[in-house]
Short mmCIF file of C-alpha atoms and ligand atoms in Angstrom, two decimals:
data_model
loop_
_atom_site.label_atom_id
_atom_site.label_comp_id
_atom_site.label_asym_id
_atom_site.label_seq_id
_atom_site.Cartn_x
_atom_site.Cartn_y
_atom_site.Cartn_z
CA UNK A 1 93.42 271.11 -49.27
CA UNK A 2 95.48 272.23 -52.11
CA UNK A 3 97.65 274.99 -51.15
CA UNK A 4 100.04 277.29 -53.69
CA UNK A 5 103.48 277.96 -52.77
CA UNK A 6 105.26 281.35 -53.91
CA UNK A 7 108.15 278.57 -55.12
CA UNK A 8 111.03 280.15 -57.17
CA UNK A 9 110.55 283.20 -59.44
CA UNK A 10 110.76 282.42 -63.25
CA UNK A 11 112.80 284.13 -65.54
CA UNK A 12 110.24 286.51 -67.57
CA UNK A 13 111.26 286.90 -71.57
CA UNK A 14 109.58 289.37 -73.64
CA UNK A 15 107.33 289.80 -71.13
CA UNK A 16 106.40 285.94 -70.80
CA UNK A 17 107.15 284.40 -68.08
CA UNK A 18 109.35 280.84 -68.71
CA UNK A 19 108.83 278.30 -65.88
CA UNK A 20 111.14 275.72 -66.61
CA UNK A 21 111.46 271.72 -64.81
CA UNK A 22 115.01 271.16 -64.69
CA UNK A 23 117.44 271.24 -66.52
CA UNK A 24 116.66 273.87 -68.50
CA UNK A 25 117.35 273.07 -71.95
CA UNK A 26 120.10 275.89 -73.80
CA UNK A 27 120.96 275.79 -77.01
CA UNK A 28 123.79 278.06 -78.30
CA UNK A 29 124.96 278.88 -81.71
CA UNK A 30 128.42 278.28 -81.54
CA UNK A 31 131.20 279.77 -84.08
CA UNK A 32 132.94 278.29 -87.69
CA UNK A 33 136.31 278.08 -86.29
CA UNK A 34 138.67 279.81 -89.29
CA UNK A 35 139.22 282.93 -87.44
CA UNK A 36 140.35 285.09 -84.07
CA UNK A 37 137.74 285.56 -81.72
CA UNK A 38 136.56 289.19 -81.79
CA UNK A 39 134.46 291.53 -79.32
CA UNK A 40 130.97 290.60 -81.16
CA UNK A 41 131.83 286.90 -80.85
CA UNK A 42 132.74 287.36 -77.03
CA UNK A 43 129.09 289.34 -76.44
CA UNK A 44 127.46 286.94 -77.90
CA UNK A 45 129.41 283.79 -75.46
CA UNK A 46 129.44 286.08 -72.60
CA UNK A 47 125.58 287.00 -72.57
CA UNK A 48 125.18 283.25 -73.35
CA UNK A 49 127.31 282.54 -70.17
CA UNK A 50 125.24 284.97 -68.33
CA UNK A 51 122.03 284.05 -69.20
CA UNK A 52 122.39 280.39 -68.29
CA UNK A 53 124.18 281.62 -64.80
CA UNK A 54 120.88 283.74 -64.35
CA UNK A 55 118.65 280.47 -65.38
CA UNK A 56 120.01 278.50 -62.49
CA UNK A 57 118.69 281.25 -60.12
CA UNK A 58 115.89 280.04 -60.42
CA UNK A 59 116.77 276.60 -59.03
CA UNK A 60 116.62 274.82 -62.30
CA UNK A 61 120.20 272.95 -63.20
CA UNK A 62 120.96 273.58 -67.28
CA UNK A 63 122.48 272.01 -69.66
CA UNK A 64 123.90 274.04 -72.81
CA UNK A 65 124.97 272.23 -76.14
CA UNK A 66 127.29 274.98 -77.51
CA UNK A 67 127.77 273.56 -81.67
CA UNK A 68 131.32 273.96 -83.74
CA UNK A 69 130.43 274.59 -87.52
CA UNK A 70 133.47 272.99 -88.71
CA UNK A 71 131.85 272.15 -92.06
CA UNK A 72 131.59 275.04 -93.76
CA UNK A 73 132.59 276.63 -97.52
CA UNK A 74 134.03 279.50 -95.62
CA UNK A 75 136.04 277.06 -93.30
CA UNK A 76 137.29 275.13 -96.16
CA UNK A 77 138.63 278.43 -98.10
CA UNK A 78 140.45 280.19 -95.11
CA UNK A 79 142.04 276.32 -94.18
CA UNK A 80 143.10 275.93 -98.53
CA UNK A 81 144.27 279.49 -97.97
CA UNK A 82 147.08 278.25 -95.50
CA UNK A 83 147.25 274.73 -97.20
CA UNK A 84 145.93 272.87 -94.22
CA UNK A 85 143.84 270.20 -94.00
CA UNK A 86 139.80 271.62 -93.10
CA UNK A 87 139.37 269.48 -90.05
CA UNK A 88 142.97 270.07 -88.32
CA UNK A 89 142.96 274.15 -88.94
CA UNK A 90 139.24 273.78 -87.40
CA UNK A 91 140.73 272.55 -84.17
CA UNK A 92 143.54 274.78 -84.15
CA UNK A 93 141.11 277.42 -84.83
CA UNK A 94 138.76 276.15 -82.17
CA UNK A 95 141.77 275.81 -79.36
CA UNK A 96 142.58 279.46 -79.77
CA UNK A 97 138.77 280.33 -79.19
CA UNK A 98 138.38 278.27 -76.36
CA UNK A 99 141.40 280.01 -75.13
CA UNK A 100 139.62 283.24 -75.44
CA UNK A 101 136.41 281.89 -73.68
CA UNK A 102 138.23 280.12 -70.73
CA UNK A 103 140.13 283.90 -70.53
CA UNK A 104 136.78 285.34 -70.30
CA UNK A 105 135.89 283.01 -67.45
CA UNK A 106 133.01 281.54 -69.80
CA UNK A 107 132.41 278.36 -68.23
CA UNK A 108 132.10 275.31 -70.59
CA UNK A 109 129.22 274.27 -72.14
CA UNK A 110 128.19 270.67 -70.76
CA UNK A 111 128.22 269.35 -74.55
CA UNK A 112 130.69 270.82 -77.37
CA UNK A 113 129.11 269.04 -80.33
CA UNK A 114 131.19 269.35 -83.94
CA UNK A 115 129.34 268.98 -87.22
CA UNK A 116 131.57 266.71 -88.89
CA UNK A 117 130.62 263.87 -86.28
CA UNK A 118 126.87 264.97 -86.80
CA UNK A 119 126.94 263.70 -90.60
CA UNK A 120 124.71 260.92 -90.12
CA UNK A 121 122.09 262.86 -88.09
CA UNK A 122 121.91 265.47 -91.08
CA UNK A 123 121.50 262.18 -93.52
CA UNK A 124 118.63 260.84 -90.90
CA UNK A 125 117.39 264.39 -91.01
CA UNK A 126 117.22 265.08 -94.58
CA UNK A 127 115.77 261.25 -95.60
CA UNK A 128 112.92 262.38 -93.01
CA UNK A 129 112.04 265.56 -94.38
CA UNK A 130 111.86 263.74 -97.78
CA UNK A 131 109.91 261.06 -96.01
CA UNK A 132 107.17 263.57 -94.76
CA UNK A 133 107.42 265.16 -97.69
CA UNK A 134 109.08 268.55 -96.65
CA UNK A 135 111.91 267.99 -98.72
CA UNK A 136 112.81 267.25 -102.26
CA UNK A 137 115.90 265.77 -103.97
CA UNK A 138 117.62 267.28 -106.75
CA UNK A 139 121.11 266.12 -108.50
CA UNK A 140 122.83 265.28 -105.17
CA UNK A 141 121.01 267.68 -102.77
CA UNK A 142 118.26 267.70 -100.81
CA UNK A 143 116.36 271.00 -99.82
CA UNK A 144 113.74 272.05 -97.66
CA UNK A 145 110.76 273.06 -98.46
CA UNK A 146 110.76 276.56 -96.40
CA UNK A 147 107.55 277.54 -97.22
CA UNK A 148 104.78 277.97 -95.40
CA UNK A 149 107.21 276.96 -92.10
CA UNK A 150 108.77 280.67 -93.33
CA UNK A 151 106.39 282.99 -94.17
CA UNK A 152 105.88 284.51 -97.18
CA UNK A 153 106.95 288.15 -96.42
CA UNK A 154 110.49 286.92 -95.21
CA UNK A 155 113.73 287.90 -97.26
CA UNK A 156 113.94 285.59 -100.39
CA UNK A 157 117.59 283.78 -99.48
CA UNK A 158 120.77 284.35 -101.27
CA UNK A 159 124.14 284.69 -100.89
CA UNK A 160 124.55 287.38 -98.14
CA UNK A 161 122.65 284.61 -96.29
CA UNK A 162 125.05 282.24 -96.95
CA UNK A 163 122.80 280.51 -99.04
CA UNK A 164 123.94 278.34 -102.28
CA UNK A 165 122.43 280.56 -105.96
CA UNK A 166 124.66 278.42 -107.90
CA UNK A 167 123.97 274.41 -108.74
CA UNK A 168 120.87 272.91 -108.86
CA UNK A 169 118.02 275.57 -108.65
CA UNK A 170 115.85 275.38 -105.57
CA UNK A 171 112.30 275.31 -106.48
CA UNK A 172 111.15 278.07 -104.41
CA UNK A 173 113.73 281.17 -103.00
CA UNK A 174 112.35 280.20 -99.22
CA UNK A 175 114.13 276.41 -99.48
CA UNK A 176 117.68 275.26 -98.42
CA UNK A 177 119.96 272.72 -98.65
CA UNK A 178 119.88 269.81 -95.64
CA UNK A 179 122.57 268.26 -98.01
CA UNK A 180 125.16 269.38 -100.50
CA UNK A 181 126.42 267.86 -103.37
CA UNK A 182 130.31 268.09 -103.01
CA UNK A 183 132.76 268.94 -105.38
CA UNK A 184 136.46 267.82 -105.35
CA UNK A 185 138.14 269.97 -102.93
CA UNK A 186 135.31 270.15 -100.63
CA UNK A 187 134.86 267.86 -97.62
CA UNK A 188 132.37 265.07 -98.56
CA UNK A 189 130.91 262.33 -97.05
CA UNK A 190 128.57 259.30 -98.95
CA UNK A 191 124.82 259.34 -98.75
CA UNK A 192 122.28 257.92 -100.42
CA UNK A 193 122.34 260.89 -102.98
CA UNK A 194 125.96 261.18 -103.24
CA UNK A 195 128.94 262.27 -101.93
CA UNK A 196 128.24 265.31 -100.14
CA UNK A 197 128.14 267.89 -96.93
CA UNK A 198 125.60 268.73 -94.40
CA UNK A 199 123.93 272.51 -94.94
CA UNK A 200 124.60 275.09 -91.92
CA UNK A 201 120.95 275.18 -90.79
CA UNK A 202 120.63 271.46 -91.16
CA UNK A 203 123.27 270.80 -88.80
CA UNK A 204 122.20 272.80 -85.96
CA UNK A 205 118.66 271.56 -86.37
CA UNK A 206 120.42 267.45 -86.23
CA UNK A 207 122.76 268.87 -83.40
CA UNK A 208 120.35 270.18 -81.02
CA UNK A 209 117.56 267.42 -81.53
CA UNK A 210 120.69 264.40 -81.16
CA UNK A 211 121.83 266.20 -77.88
CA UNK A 212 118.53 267.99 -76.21
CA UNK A 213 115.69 266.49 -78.10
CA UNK A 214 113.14 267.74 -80.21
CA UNK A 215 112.14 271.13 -77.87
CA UNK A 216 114.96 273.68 -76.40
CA UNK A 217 113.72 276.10 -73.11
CA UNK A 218 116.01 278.73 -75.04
CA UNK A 219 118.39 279.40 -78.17
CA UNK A 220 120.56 281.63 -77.81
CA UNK A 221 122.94 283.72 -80.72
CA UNK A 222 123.97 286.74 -82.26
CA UNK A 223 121.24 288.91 -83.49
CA UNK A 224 122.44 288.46 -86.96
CA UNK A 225 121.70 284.79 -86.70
CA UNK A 226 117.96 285.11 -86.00
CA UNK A 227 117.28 285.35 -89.60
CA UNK A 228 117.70 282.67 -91.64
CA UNK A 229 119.37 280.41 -89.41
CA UNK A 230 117.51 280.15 -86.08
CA UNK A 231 114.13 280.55 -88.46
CA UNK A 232 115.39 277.37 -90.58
CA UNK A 233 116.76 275.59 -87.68
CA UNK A 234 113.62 275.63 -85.96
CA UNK A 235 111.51 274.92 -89.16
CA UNK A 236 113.84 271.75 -89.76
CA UNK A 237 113.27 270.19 -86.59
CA UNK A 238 109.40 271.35 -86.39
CA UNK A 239 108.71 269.44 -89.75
CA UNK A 240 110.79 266.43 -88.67
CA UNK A 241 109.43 266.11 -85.30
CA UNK A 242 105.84 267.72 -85.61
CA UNK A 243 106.73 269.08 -81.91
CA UNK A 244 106.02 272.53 -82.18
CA UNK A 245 107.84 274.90 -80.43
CA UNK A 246 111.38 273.94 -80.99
CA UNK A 247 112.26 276.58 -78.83
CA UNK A 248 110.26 278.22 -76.13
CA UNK A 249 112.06 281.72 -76.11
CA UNK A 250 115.31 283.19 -77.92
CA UNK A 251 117.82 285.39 -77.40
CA UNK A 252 119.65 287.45 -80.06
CA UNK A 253 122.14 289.04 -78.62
CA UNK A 254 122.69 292.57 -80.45
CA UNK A 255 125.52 293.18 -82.46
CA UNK A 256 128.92 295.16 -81.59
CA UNK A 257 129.60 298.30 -83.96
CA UNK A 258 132.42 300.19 -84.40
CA UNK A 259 131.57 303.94 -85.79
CA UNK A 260 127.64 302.72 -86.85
CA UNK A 261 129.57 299.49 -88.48
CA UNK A 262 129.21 296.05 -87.55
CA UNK A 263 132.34 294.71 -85.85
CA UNK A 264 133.28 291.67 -88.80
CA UNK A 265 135.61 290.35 -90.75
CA UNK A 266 134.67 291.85 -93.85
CA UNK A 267 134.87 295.47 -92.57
CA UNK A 268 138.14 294.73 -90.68
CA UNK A 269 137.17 296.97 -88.22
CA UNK A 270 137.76 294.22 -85.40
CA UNK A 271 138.58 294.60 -81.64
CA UNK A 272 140.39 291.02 -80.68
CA UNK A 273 139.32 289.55 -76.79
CA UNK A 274 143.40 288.41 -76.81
CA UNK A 275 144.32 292.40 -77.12
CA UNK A 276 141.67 293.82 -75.20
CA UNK A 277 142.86 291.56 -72.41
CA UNK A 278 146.27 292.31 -72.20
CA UNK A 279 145.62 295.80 -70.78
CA UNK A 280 142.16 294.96 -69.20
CA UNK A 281 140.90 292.76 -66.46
CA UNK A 282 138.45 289.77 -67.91
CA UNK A 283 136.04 290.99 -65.10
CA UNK A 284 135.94 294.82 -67.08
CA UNK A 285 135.36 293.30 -70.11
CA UNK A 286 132.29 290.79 -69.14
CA UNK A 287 131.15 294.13 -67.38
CA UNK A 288 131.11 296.00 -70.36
CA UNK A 289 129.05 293.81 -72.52
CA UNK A 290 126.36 293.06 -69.98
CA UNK A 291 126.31 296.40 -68.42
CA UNK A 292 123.86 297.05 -71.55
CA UNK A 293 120.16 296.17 -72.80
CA UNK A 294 121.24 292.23 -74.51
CA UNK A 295 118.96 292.59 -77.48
CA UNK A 296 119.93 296.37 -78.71
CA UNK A 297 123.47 297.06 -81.02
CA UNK A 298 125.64 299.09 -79.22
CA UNK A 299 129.04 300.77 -80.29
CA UNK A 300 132.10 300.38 -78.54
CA UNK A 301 134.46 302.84 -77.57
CA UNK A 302 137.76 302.21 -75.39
CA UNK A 303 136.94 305.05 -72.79
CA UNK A 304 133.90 302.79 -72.11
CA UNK A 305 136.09 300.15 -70.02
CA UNK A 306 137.05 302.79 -68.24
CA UNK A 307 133.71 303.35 -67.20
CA UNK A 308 133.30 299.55 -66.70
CA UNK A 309 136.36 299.13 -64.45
CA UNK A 310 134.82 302.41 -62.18
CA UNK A 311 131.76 300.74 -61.57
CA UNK A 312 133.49 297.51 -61.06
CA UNK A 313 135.39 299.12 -58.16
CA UNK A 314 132.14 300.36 -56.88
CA UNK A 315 130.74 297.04 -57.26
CA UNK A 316 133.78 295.18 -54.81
CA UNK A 317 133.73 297.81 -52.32
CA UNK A 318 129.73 297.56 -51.77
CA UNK A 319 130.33 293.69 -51.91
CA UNK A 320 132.57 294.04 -49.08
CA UNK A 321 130.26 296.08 -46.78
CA UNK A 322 129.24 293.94 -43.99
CA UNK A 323 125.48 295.34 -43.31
CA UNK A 324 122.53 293.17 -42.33
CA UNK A 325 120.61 292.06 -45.28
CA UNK A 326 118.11 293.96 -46.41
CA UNK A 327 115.83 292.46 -49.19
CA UNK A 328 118.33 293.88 -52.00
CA UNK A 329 119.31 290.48 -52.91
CA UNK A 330 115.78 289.71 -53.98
CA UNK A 331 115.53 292.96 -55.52
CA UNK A 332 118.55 291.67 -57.73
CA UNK A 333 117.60 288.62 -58.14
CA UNK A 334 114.10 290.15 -59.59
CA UNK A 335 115.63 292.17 -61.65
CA UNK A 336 118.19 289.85 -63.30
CA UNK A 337 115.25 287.00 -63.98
CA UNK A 338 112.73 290.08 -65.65
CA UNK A 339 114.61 290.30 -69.17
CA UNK A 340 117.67 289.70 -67.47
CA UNK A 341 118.06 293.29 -66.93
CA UNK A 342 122.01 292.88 -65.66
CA UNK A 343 121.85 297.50 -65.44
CA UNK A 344 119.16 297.66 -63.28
CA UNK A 345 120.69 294.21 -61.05
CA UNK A 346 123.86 296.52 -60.89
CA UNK A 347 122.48 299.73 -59.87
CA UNK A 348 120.61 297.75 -56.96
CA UNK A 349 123.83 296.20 -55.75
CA UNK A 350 125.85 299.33 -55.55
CA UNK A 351 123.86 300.78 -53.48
CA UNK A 352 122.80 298.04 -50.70
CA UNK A 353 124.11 295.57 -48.68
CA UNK A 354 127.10 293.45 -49.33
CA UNK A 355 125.06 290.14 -49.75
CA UNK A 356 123.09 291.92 -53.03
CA UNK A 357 126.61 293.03 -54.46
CA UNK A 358 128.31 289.65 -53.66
CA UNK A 359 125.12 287.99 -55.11
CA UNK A 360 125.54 289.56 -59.00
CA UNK A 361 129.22 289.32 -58.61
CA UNK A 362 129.36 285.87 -58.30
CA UNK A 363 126.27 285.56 -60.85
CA UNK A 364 127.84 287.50 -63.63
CA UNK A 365 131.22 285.62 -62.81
CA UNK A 366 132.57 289.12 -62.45
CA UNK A 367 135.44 288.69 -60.03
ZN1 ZN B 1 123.51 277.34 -85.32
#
């Protein structure tokens, strides 16, 4: 007789549940080291770290392939800027956010993949899409066809995308560059259509399918990312492969504003992790980005860690409570695996006995 077992809960995303055979399979857009690390960045690494903690609750092991974009235009200016050499102001760059993560008590990904020792995937990439005809060749680049993989409907690319409108014109606004012509001063490697540099999307996509194959369980970046880059990467690897999904569920992790403006560069309006944690604790700050619905913007204000640190204090002092266990540890559990709702996990675990506090503590790394 063929019995069911309850077994372990899955994690539920967008109201579908995700029943994973481990390892669970994370893919996570990692940063263009030519800049500090900011508070947006650290949501973003923090909810990743979170997430994948939450995964394993589930009893499935993961393993996380956490890409550096250390080719890339913007890269190359900020390292000419300072008159350093792309590649060595990338890993000074990178050191100083790694710094920042390890501060944060992210824990490392289990692969740390750069781009500029993924060149010959792009080149096997981009010779396949030409192969299957999803890609066409045009004085020294190759693009991708983007249509009908995108839409029609979708925002028509251009430079606030990050996409090239100069050079060689694309044949339709949907495609993009799998490889670059390059010019002088920028990084170049040879390929059968000339000296030239992988595009952004068409690295991830060669990343993720060299290191985790041609399906991920879940992607996972800043909100501002969904569109066009997680859309091309997974349109790259879907005409490649033919394996459709390339990712079974996403999260985009909403962005931080300061005053109804996104935290970036270009505003200057940034809060750095490295300030914010010389008067904070690491545990205050994880609190206050995942104390928070992960897919919705949210502003920050300092009197907020305030509020973090409070419930933080309520948070050890129920963890320390001694009381025979009373089911709130499920409840927590539950909560954090439906839409990894970390608010209502929290409000459980104040409230109950030690093992449920103790339980999201140690899950949210917040101690
Ligand atoms: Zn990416």
């Amino acid at each position: 007789m063929i019995t069911s077992s309850p077994g372990p809960h899955p994690v539920i995303l967008g109201g579908r549940a995700l029943p994973l055979v481990s390892p669970a399979r994370v893919y996570l857009c990692g940063i263009t080291p030519y800049d500090v690390t900011h508070l947006g960045h650290a949501a973003t690494f923090v909810w990743a770290d979170a997430a994948t903690s939450i995964v394993r609750l589930t009893g499935a092991e993961t393993v996380v392939c956490r890409n550096v974009t250390d080719i890339d235009d913007v890269l190359t200016r900020a390292a000419a800027e300072r008159d350093s050499a792309y590649d060595e102001f990338a890993a000074t760059q990178e050191y100083l956010f790694d710094r920042d993560m390890a501060a944060l008590r992210v824990r490392r990904p289990t692969h740390n993949p750069r781009a500029r020792h993924f060149v010959d995937h792009v080149i096997q990439l981009a010779a396949a899409l030409l192969e299957t005809g999803h890609g066409y060749q045009r004085d020294g680049q190759v693009y991708f066809r983007g249509f009908p993989a995108i839409p029609g409907g979708a925002p028509a690319l251009d430079e606030e995308h990050g996409e090239l409108t100069e050079g060689p014109e694309r044949a339709e606004p949907y495609d993009v560059a799998v490889w670059r012509a390059s010019g002088p001063d920028d990084p170049g490697w040879p390929s059968p259509w000339g000296r030239g540099r992988p595009g952004w999307h068409a690295e991830c996509a060669a990343i993720a399918m060299s290191v985790l194959g041609s399906t991920v369980d879940l992607v996972v970046g800043g909100a501002d990312l969904a569109f066009p880059h997680h859309a091309y990467q997974a349109a790259l690897v879907e005409a490649a492969t033919g394996v459709r999904p390339f990712s079974r569920a996403q999260l985009s992790i909403g962005a931080v504003e300061i005053g109804g403006e996104k935290m970036a560069k270009s505003t200057g309006n940034l809060i750095l992790v490295s300030d914010l944690l010389k008067e904070h604790s690491p545990a205050a700050v994880r609190l206050l980005l995942l104390d928070r619905d992960w897919r919705e913007a949210w502003s920050y204000r300092p009197e907020d860690l305030r509020t973090a640190a409070q419930r933080l204090e309520r948070l050890y002092s129920a963890g320390g409570r001694q009381t025979e266990p009373s089911g709130a540890a499920d409840a927590v559990r539950s909560a954090l695996l439906r839409e990894l709702d970390v608010p209502a996990a929290l409000d459980i675990a104040e409230e109950a006995d030690g093992e449920a506090a103790r339980l999201v503590i140690h899950t949210l790394a917040l101690a």
